[in-house]
mmCIF file of C-alpha atoms in Angstrom:
data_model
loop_
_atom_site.group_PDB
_atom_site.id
_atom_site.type_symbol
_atom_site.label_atom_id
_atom_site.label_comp_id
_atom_site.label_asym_id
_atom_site.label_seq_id
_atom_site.Cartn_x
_atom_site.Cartn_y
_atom_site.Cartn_z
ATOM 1 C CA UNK A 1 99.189 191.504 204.947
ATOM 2 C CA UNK A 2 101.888 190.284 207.780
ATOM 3 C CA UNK A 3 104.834 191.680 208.188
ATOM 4 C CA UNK A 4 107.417 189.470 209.986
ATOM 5 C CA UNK A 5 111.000 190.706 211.272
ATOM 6 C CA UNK A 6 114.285 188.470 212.774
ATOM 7 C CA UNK A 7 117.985 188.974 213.077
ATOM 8 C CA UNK A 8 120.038 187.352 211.405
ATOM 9 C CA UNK A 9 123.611 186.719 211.983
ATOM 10 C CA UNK A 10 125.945 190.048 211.832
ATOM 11 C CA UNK A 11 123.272 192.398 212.401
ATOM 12 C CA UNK A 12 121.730 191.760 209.076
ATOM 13 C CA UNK A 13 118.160 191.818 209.269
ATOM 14 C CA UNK A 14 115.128 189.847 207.842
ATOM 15 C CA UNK A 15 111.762 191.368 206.966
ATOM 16 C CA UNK A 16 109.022 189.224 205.886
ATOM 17 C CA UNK A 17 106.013 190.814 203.703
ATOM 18 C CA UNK A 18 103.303 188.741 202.701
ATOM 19 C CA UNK A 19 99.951 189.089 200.550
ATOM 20 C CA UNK A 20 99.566 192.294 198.900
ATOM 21 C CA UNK A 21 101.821 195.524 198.611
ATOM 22 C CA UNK A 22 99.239 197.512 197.689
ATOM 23 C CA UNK A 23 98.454 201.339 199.007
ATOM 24 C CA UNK A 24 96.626 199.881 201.866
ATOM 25 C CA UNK A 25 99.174 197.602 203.155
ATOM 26 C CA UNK A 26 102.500 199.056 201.993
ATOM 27 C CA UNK A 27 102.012 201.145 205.187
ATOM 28 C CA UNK A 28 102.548 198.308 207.710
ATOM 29 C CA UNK A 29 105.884 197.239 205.626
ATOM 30 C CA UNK A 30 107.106 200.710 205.425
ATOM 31 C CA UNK A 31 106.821 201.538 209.389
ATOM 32 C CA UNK A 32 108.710 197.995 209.977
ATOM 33 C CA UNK A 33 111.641 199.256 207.353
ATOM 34 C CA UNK A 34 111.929 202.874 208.972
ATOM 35 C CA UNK A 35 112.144 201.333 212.560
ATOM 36 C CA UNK A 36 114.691 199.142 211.579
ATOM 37 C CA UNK A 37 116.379 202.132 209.685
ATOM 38 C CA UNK A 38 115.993 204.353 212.674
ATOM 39 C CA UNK A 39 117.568 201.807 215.230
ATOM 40 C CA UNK A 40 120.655 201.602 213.010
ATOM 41 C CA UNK A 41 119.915 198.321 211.107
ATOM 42 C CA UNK A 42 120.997 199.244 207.765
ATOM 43 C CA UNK A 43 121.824 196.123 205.610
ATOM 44 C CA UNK A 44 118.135 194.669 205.657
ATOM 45 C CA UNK A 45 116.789 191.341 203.588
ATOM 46 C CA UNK A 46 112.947 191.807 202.502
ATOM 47 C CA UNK A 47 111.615 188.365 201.621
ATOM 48 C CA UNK A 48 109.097 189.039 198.919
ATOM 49 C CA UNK A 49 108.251 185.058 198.604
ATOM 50 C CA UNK A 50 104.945 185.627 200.080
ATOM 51 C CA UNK A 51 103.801 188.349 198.523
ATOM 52 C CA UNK A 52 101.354 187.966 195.534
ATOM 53 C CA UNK A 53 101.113 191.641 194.242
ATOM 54 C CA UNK A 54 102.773 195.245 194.297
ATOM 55 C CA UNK A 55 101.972 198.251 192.367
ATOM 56 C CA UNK A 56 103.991 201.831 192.342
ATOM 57 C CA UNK A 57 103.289 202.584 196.275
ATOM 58 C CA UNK A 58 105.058 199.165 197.027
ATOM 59 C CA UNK A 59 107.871 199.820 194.946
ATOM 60 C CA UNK A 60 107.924 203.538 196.035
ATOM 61 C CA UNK A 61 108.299 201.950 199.873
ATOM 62 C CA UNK A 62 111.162 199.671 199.178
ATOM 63 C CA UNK A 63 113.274 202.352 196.902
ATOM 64 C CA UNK A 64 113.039 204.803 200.162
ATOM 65 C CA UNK A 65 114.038 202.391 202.606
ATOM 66 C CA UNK A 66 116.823 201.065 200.021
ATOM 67 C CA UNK A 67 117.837 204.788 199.610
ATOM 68 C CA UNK A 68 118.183 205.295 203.467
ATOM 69 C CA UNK A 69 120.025 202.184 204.013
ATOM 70 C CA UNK A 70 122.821 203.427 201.237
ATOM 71 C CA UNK A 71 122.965 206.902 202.981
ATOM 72 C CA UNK A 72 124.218 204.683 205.925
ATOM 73 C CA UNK A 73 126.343 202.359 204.115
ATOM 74 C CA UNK A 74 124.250 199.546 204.132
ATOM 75 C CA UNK A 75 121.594 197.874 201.436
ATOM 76 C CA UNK A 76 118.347 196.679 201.357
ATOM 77 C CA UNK A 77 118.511 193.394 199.117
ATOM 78 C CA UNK A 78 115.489 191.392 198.018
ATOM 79 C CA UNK A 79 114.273 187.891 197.549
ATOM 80 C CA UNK A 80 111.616 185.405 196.906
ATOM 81 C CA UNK A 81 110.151 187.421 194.479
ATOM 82 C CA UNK A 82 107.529 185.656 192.077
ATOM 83 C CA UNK A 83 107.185 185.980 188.284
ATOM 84 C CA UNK A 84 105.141 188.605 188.648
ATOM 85 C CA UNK A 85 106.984 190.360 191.114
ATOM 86 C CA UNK A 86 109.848 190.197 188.939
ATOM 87 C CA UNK A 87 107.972 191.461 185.768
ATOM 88 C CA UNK A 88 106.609 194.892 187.500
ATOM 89 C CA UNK A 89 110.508 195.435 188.911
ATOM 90 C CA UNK A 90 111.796 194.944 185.372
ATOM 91 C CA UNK A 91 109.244 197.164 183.456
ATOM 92 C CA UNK A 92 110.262 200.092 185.568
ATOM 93 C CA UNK A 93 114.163 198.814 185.424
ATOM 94 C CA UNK A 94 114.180 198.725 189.332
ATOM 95 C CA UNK A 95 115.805 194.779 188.896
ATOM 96 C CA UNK A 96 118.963 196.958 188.190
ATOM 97 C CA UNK A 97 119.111 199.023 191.440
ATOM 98 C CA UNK A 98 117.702 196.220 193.840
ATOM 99 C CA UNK A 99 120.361 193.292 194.396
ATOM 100 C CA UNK A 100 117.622 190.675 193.884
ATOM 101 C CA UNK A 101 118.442 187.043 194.794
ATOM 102 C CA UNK A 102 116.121 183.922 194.054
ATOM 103 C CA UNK A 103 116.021 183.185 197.436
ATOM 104 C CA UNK A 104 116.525 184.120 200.917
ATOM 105 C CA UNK A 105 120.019 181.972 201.494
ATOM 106 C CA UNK A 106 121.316 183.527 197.837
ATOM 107 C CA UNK A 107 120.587 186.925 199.292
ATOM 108 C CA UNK A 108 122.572 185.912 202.979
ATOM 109 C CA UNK A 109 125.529 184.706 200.782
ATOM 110 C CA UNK A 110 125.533 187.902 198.668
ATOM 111 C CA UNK A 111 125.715 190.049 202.268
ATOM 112 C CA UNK A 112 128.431 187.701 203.291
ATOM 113 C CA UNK A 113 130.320 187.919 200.081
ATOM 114 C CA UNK A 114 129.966 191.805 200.223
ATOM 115 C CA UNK A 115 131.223 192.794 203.352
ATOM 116 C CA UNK B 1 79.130 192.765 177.751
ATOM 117 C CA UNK B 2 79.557 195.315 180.543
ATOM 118 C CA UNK B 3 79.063 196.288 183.893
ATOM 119 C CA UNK B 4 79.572 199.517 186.508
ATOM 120 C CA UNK B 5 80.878 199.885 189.595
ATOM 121 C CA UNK B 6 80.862 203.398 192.020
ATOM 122 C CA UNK B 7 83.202 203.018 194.741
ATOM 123 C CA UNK B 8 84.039 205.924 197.521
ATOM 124 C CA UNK B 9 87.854 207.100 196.725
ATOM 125 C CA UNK B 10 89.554 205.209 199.341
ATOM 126 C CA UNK B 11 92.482 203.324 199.301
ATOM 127 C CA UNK B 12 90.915 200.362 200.773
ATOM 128 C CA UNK B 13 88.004 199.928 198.784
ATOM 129 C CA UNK B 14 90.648 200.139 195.099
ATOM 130 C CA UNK B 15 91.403 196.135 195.913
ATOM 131 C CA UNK B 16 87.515 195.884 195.140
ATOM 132 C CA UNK B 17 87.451 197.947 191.751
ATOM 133 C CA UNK B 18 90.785 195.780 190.871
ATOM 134 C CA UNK B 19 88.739 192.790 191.664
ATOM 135 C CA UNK B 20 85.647 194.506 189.231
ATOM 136 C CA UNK B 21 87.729 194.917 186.393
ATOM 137 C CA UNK B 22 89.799 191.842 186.734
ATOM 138 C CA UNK B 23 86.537 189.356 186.939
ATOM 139 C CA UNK B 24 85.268 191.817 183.585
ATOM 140 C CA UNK B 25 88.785 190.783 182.094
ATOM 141 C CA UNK B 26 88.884 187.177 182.500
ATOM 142 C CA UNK B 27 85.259 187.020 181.257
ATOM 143 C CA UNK B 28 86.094 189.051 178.077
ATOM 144 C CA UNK B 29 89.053 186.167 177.731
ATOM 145 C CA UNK B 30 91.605 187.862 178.283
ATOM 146 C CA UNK B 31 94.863 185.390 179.552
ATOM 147 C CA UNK B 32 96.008 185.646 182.865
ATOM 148 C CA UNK B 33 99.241 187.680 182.321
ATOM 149 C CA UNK B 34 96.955 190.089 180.491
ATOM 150 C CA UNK B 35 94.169 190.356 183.600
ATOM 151 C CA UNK B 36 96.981 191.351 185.933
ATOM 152 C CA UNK B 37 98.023 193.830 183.478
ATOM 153 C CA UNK B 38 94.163 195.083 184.052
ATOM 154 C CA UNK B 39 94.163 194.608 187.423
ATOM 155 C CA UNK B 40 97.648 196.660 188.655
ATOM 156 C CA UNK B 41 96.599 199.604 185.524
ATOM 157 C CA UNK B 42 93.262 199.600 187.463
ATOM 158 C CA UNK B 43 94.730 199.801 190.739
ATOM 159 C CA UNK B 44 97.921 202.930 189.443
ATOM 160 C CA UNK B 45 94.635 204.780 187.866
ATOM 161 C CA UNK B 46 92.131 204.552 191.339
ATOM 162 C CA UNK B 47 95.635 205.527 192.948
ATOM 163 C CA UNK B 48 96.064 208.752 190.922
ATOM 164 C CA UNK B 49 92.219 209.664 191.474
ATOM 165 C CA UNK B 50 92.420 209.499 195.117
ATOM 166 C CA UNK B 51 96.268 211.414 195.538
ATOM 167 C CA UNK B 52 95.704 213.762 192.923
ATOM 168 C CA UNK B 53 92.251 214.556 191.349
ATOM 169 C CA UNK B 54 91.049 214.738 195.222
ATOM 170 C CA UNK B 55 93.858 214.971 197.176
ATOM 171 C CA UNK B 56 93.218 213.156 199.613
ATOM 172 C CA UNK B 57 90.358 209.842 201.001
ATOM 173 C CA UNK B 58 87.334 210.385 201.304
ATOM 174 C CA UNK B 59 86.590 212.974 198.876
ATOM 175 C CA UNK B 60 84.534 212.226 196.150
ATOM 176 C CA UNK B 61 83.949 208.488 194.089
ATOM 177 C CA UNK B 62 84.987 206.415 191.633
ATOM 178 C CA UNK B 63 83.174 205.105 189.161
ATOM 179 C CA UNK B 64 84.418 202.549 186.636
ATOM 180 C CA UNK B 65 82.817 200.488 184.061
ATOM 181 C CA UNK B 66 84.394 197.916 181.356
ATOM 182 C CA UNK B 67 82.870 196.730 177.865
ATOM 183 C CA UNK B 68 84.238 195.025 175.491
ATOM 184 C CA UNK B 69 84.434 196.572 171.701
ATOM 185 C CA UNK B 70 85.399 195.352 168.426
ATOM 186 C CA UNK B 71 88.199 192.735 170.497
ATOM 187 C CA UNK B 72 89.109 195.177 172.693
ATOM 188 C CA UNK B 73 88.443 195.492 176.268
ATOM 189 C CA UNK B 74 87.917 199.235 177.641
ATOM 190 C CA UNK B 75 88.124 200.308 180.928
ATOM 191 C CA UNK B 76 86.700 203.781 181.303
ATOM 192 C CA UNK B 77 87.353 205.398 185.198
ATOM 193 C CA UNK B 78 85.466 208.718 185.753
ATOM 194 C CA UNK B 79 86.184 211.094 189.084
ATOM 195 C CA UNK B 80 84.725 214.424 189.994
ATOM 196 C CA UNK B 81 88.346 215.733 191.130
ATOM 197 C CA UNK B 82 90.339 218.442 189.771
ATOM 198 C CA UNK B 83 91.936 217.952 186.382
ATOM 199 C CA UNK B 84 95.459 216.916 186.347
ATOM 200 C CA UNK B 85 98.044 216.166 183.362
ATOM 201 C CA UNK B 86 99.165 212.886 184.280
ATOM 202 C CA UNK B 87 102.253 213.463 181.194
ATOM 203 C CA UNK B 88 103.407 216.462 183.608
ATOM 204 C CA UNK B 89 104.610 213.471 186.420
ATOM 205 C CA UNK B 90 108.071 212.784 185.772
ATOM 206 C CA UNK B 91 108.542 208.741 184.958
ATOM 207 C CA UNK B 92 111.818 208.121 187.534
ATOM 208 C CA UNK B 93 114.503 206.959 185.361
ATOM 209 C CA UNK B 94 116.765 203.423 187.033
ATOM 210 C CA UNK B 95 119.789 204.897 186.912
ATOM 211 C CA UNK B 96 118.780 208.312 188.282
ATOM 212 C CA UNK B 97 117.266 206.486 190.951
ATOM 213 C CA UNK B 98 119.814 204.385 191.551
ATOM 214 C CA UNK B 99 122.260 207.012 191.921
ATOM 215 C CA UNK B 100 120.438 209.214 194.050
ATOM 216 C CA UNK B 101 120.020 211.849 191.201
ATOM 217 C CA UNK B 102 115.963 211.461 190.612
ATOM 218 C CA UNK B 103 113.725 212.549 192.909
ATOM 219 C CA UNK B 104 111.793 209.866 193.097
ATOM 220 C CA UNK B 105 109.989 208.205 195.135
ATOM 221 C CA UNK B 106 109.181 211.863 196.757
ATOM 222 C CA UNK B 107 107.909 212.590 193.341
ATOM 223 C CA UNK B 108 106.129 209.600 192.253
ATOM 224 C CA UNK B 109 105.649 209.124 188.382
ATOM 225 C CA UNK B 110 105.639 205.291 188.126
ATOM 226 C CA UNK B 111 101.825 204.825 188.354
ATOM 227 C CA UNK B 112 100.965 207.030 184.797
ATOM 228 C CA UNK B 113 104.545 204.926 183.623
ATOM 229 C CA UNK B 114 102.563 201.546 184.125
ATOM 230 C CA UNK B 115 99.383 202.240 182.941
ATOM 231 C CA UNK B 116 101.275 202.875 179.793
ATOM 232 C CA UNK B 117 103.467 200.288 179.714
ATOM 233 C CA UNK B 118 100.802 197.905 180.836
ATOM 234 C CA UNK B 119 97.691 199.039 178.205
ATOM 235 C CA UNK B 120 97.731 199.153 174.858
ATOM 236 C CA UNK B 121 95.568 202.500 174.831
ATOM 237 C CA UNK B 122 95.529 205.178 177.610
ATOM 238 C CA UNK B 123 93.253 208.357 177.085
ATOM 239 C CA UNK B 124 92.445 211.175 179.705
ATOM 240 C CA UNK B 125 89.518 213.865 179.015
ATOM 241 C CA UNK B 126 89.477 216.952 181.412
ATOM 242 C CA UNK B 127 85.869 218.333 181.126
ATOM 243 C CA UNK B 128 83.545 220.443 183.279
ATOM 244 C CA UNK B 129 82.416 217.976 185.281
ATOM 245 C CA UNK B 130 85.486 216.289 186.228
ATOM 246 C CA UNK B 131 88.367 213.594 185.141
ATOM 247 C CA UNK B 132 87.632 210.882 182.307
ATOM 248 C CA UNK B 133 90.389 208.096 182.134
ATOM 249 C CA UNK B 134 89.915 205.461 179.490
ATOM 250 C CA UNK B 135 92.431 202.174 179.569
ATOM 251 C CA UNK B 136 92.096 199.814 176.745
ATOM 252 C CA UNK B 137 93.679 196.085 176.638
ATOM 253 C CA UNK B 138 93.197 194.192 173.211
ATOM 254 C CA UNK B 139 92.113 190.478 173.940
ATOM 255 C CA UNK B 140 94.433 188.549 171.738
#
C-alpha cells in the first residue's frame, strides 16, 4: 500500500491510498490522516481510485478521521471509489455520511461549491 | 472438495487465509461478486479472532478449512481464544454515526455486521477448547 499526500488549492488537501485497506495497511493511511488533522488541515480529499479492497478497519479509519475533521469544521470527502468499494460503503449505509464523488475533480467542485 | 490451512493470528498473515478461502471459492464456482463476499467475511472473522478471542498478535492460530456440501460452500474458522458473543458488539447505525451519537468506530461492530450481511449462514460454537466460527455461502 502507498499512501500519497499534496495540497491543493485553499488549503484543501489530497490523500492518495492505493492497494489494500486492510488491518495491515490501514495503519499507514490512518497516521497520514491524523498528521494532516493535527497540523490543522481539516477539509481533506482521500482518493480511493487505487485502492482494490477495504474491510471494517478501513472504514473504521476513514469515519475517525471524517469525525475529527467535522469537530473542526471541515470534511473528509471521498472519491475514486470502485464498484466494490462502493458496495461495502453502502451495505453498512456509510455512502450516506461520506460526501462521495465519482472522481477527484467532482469532489474539488463539491469543496468549492461548499465553502 | 476441501482443504486446511493453520495460520499464526497475525494481521499480516489474514491476506493469506483470504487468499485460501477465496482460491477454495472460485474453485467451488462460486461468481466473482460472491468470492469477494468470501474473501472480506474471511478477512472480518480472522479480524475478530486476533482483537478479541486473543486479544492481541501473536497469540495463538488460526485454522480454517472450506468444503463444499450439498451446493453450499462452508467455511469453518477454529481459534483457541477466549469465547466471545459476537451478537453482544453493537452494529453502528449511519445516522448515529453520522451525527456523532454512536460510538463507533471506538466500539467497532461492523466486522460481525458483514459477515452477516455478506453469508448466507453464520454459526459460532463456544466449547472447551476454544472458538468455532462456521460461514456458509450457497453457490448459485
Amino acid at each position: 500500500m502507498a499512501i500519497q499526500q499534496e495540497s491543493l488549492h485553499g488549503d484543501v488537501w489530497l490523500v492518495r491510498a492505493d492497494g489494500r485497506l486492510d488491518q495491515s495497511q490501514t495503519p499507514l493511511l490512518e497516521t497520514a490522516l491524523n498528521q494532516l488533522l493535527d497540523d490543522g488541515r481539516t477539509v481533506l480529499i482521500v482518493d480511493l481510485s487505487q485502492a482494490s479492497y477495504i474491510n471494517s478497519g478501513g472504514l473504521r479509519c476513514l469515519v475517525s478521521a471524517w469525525r475529527r475533521a467535522k469537530q473542526q469544521d471541515g470534511d473528509v470527502l471521498l472519491c475514486g471509489l470502485n464498484d466494490r468499494l462502493q458496495e461495502v460503503f453502502t451495505m453498512v449505509g456509510f455512502d450516506k455520511v461520506f460526501q462521495i464523488h465519482p472522481t477527484l475533480i467532482a469532489a474539488q467542485r463539491a469543496v468549492k461549491k461548499g465553502k | 472438495m476441501g482443504d486446511t490451512l493453520i495460520i499464526p493470528g497475525r494481521y499480516d498473515r489474514i491476506q493469506q487465509a483470504c487468499q485460501f478461502v477465496a482460491a477454495g471459492a472460485a474453485q467451488a464456482g462460486l461468481d466473482d461478486t460472491a468470492v469477494f463476499h468470501v474473501e472480506l467475511a474471511c478477512d472480518e472473522a480472522c479480524t475478530n479472532v486476533i482483537e478479541h478471542a486473543y486479544g492481541a498478535e501473536d497469540v495463538g492460530q488460526i485454522r480454517l478449512s472450506w468444503e463444499v456440501q450439498a451446493g453450499r460452500f462452508v467455511i469453518t474458522i477454529h481459534d483457541n481464544g477466549r469465547s466471545f458473543d459476537p451478537d453482544e458488539v453493537p452494529v453502528p447505525i449511519p445516522e448515529d454515526v453520522a451525527n456523532g451519537t454512536s460510538d463507533f468506530p471506538r466500539v467497532g461492530g461492523l466486522g460481525v455486521h458483514f459477515m452477516r450481511k455478506l453469508m448466507d449462514e453464520v454459526r459460532y460454537q463456544f466449547e472447551d477448547d476454544g472458538n468455532t466460527l462456521v460461514l456458509v455461502k450457497v453457490i448459485e
